[in-house]
Coordinates of N, CA and C in Angstrom, one line a residue:
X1 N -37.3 17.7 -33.1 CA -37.0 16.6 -32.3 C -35.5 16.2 -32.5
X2 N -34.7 16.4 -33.8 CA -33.8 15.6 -34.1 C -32.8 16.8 -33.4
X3 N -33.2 18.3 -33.6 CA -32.2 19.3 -32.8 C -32.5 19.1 -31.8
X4 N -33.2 18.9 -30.8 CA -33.3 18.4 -29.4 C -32.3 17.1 -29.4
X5 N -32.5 15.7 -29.8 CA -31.5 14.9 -29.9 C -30.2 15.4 -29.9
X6 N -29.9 16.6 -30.9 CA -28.5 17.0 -30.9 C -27.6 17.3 -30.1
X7 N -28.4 18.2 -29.2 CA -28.1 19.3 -28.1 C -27.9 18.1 -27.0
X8 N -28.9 17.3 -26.6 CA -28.9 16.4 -25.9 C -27.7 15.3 -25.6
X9 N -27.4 14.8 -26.6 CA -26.4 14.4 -26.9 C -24.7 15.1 -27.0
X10 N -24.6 16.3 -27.5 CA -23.5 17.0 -27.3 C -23.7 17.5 -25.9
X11 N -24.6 17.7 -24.9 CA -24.1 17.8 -23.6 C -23.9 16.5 -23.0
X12 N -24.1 15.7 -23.0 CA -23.8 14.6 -22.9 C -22.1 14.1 -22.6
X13 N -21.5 14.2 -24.3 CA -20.7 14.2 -24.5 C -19.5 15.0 -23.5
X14 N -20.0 16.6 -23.8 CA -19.3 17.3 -22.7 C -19.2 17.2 -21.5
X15 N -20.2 16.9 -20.7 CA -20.3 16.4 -19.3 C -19.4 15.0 -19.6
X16 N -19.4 13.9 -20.0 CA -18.3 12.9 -19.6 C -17.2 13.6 -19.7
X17 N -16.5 14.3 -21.2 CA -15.3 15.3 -20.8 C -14.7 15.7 -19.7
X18 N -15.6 16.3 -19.5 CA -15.2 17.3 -18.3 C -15.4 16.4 -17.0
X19 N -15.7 15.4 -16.8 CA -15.9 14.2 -15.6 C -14.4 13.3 -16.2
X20 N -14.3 13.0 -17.0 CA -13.0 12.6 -17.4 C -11.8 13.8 -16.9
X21 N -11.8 14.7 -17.1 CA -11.0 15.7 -17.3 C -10.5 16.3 -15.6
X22 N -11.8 16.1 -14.7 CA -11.4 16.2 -13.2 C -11.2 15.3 -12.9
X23 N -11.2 13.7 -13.4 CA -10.7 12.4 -12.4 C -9.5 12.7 -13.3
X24 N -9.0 13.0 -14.3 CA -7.9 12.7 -14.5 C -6.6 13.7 -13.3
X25 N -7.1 15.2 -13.3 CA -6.5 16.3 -12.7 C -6.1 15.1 -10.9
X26 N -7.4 14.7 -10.5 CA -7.5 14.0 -9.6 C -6.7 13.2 -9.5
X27 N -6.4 12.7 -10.4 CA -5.2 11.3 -10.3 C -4.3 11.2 -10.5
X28 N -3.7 12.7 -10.8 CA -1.9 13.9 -11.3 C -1.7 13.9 -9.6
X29 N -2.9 14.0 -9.0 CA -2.7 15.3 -7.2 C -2.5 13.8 -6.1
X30 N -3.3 12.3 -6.6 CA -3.0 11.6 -6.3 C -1.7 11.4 -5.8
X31 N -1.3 11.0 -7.2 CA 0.0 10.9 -7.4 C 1.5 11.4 -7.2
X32 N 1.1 12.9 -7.0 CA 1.7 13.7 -6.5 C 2.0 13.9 -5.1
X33 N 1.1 13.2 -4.0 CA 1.2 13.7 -2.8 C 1.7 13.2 -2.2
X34 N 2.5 11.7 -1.9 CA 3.4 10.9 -1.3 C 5.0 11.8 -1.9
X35 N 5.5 11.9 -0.3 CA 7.2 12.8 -1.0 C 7.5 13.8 0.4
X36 N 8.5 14.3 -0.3 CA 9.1 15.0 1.1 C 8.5 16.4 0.7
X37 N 8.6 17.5 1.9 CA 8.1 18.9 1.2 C 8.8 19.5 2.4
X38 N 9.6 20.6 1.7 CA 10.1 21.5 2.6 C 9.9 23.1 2.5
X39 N 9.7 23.8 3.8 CA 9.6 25.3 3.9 C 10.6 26.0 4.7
X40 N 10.6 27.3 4.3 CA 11.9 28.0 5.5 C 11.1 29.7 5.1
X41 N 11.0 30.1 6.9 CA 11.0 31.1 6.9 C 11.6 31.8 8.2
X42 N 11.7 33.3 8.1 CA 12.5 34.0 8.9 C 11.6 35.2 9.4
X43 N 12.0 35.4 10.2 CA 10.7 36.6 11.1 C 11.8 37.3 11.9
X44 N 11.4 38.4 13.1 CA 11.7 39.2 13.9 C 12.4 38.1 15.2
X45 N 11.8 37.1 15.8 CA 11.4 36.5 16.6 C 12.5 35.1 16.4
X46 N 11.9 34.8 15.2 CA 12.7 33.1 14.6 C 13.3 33.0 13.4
X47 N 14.1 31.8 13.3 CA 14.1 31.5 11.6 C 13.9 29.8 12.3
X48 N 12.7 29.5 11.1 CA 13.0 28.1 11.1 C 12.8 27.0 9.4
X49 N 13.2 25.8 9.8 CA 12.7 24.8 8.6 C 12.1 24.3 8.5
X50 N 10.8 23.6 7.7 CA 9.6 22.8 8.3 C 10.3 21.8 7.0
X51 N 10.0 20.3 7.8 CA 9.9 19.5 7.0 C 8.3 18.3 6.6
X52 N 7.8 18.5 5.9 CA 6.7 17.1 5.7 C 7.2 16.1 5.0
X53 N 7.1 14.8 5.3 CA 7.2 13.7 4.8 C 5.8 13.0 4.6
X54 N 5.4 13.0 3.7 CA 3.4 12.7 3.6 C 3.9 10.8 3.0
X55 N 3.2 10.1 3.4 CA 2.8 8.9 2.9 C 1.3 8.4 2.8
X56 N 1.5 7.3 2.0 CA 0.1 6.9 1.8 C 0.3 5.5 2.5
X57 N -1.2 5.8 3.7 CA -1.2 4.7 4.4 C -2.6 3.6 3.9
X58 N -3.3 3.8 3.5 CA -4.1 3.2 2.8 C -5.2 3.9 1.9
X59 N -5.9 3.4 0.6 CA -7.2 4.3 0.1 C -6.7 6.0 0.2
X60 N -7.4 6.3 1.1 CA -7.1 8.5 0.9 C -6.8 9.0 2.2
X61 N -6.0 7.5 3.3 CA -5.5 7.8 4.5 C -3.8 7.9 4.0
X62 N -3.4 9.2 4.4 CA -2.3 9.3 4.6 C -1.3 9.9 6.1
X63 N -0.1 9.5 6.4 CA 0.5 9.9 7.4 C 1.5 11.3 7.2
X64 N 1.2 12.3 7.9 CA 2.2 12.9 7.4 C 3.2 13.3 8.7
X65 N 4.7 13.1 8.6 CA 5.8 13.4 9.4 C 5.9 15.1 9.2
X66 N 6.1 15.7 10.3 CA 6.1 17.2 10.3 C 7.5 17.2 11.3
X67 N 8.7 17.6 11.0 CA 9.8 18.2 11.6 C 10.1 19.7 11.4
X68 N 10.0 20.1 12.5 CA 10.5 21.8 12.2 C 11.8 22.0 12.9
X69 N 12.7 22.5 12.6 CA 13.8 23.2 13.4 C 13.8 24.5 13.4
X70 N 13.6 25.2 14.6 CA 14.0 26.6 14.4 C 14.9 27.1 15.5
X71 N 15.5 28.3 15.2 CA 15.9 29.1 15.8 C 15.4 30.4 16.2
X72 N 15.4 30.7 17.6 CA 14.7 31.7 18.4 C 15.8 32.5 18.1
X73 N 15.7 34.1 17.6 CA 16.1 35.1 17.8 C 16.0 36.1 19.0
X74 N 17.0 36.2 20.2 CA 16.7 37.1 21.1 C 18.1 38.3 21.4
X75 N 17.4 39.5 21.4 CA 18.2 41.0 21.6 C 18.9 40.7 20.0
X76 N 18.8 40.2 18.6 CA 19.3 40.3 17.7 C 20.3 39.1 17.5
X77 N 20.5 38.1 18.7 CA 21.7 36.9 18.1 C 20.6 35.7 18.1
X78 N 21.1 34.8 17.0 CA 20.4 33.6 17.2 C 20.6 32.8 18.0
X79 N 19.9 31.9 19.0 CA 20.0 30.8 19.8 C 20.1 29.7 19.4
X80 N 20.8 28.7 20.0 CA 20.5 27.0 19.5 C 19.5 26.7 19.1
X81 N 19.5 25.7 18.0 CA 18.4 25.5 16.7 C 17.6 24.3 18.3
X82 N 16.5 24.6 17.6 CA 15.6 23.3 18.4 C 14.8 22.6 17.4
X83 N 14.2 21.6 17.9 CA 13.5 20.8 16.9 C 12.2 20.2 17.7
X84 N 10.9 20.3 16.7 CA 10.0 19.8 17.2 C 9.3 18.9 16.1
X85 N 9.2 17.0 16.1 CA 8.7 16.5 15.7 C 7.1 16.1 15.9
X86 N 6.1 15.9 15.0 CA 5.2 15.7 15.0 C 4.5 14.5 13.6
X87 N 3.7 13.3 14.4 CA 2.8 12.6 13.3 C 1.6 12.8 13.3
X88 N 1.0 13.4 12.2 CA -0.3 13.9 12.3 C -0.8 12.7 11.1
X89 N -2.4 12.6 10.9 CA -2.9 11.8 9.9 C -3.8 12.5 9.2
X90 N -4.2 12.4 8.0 CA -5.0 12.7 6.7 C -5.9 12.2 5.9
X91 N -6.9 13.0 5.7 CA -7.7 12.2 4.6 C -7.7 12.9 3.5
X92 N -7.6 12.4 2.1 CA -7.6 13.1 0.6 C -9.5 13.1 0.7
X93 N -9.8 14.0 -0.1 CA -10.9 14.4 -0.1 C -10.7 14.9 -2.0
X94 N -11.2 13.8 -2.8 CA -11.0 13.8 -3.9 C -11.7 14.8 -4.5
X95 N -12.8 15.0 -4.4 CA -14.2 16.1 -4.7 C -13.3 17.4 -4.6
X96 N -12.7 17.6 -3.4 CA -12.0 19.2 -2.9 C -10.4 19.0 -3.9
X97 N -10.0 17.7 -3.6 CA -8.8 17.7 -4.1 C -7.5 18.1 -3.3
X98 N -7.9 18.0 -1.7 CA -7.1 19.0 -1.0 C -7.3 17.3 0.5
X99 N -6.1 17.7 0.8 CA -5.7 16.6 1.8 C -6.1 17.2 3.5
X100 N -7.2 16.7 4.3 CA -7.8 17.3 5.0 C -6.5 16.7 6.7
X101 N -5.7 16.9 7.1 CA -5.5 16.8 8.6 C -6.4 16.5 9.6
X102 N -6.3 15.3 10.5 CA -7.5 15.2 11.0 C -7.8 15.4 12.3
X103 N -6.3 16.2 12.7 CA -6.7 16.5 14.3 C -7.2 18.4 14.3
X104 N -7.0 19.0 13.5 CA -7.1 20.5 13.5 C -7.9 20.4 12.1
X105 N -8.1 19.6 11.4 CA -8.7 20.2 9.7 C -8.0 21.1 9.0
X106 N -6.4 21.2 9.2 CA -5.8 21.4 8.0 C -5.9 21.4 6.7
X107 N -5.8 22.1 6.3 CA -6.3 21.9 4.4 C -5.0 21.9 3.9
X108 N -4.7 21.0 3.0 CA -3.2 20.5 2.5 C -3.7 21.0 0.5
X109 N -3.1 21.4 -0.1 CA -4.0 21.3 -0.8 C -2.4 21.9 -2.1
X110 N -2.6 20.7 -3.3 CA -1.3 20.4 -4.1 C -1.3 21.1 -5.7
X111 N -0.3 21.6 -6.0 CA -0.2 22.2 -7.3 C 1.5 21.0 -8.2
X112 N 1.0 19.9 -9.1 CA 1.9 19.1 -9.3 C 2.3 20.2 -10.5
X113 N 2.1 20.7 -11.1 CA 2.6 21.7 -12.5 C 3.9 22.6 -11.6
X114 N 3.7 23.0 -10.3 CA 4.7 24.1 -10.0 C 5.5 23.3 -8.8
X115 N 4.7 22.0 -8.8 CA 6.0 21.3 -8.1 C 6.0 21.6 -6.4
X116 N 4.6 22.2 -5.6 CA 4.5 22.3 -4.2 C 3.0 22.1 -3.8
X117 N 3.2 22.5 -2.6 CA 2.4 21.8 -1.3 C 1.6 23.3 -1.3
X118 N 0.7 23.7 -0.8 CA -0.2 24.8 0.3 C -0.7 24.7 1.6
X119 N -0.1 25.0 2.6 CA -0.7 25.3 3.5 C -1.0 26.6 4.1
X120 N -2.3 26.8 4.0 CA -2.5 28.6 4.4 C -1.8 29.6 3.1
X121 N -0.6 30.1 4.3 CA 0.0 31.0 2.9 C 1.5 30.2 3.1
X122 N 1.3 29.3 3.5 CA 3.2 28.8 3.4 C 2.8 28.0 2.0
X123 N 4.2 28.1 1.6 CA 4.4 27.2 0.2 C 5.8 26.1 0.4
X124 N 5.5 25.0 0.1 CA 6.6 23.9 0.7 C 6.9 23.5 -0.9
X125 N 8.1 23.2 -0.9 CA 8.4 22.8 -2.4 C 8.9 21.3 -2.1
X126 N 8.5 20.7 -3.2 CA 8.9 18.9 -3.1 C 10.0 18.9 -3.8
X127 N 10.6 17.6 -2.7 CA 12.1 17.3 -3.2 C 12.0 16.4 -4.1

């Protein structure tokens, strides 16, 4: 009985750990996700810049500003930069840990240790 008590109690213990240990991770990704984030990539076709400005608008609703400028590449010269603005809105989804977009379900999803954003396979680094 008293080794049963033991075991009982050291899982116990462990399970708050590790429930401590994901609200804490939780509350680094929090914290981290209000800020600017920028990407740049270049192709056959374009080069362009993506800019996110993410805010917290209330609780795990956030707004995020999306500016891209690119330039269309055509017969090999580049053309005048264009720009397309967009406000999209978000919910954090603390369980996933990943900031969900709410018009397409985007998955936003943050690494505060390497200092960026993920979307898909783009990587945006915060200023």
């Amino acid at each position: 009985m008293k080794k049963l008590l033991k075991i009982s109690s050291g899982f116990a213990a462990f399970a708050l750990l590790f429930l401590a240990a994901c609200h804490s991770a939780s509350d680094k990704i929090v914290s981290f996700i209000p800020g600017t984030y920028v990407h740049a990539a270049k192709g056959e076709y374009s080069q362009a810049e993506d800019t996110l400005v993410i805010t917290l608008v209330s609780g795990k609703a956030y707004n995020i500003q999306r500016r891209v400028g690119f330039r269309p590449i055509r017969d090999g010269k580049l053309l005048p930069k264009r720009w397309k603005v967009q406000s999209l809105n978000g919910n954090y989804d603390p369980q996933r840990q990943v900031l969900f977009e709410t018009s397409n379900g985007r998955a936003f999803s943050f690494d505060p240790v390497k200092g960026v954003l993920l979307v898909n396979s783009a990587v945006y680094r915060k200023l």
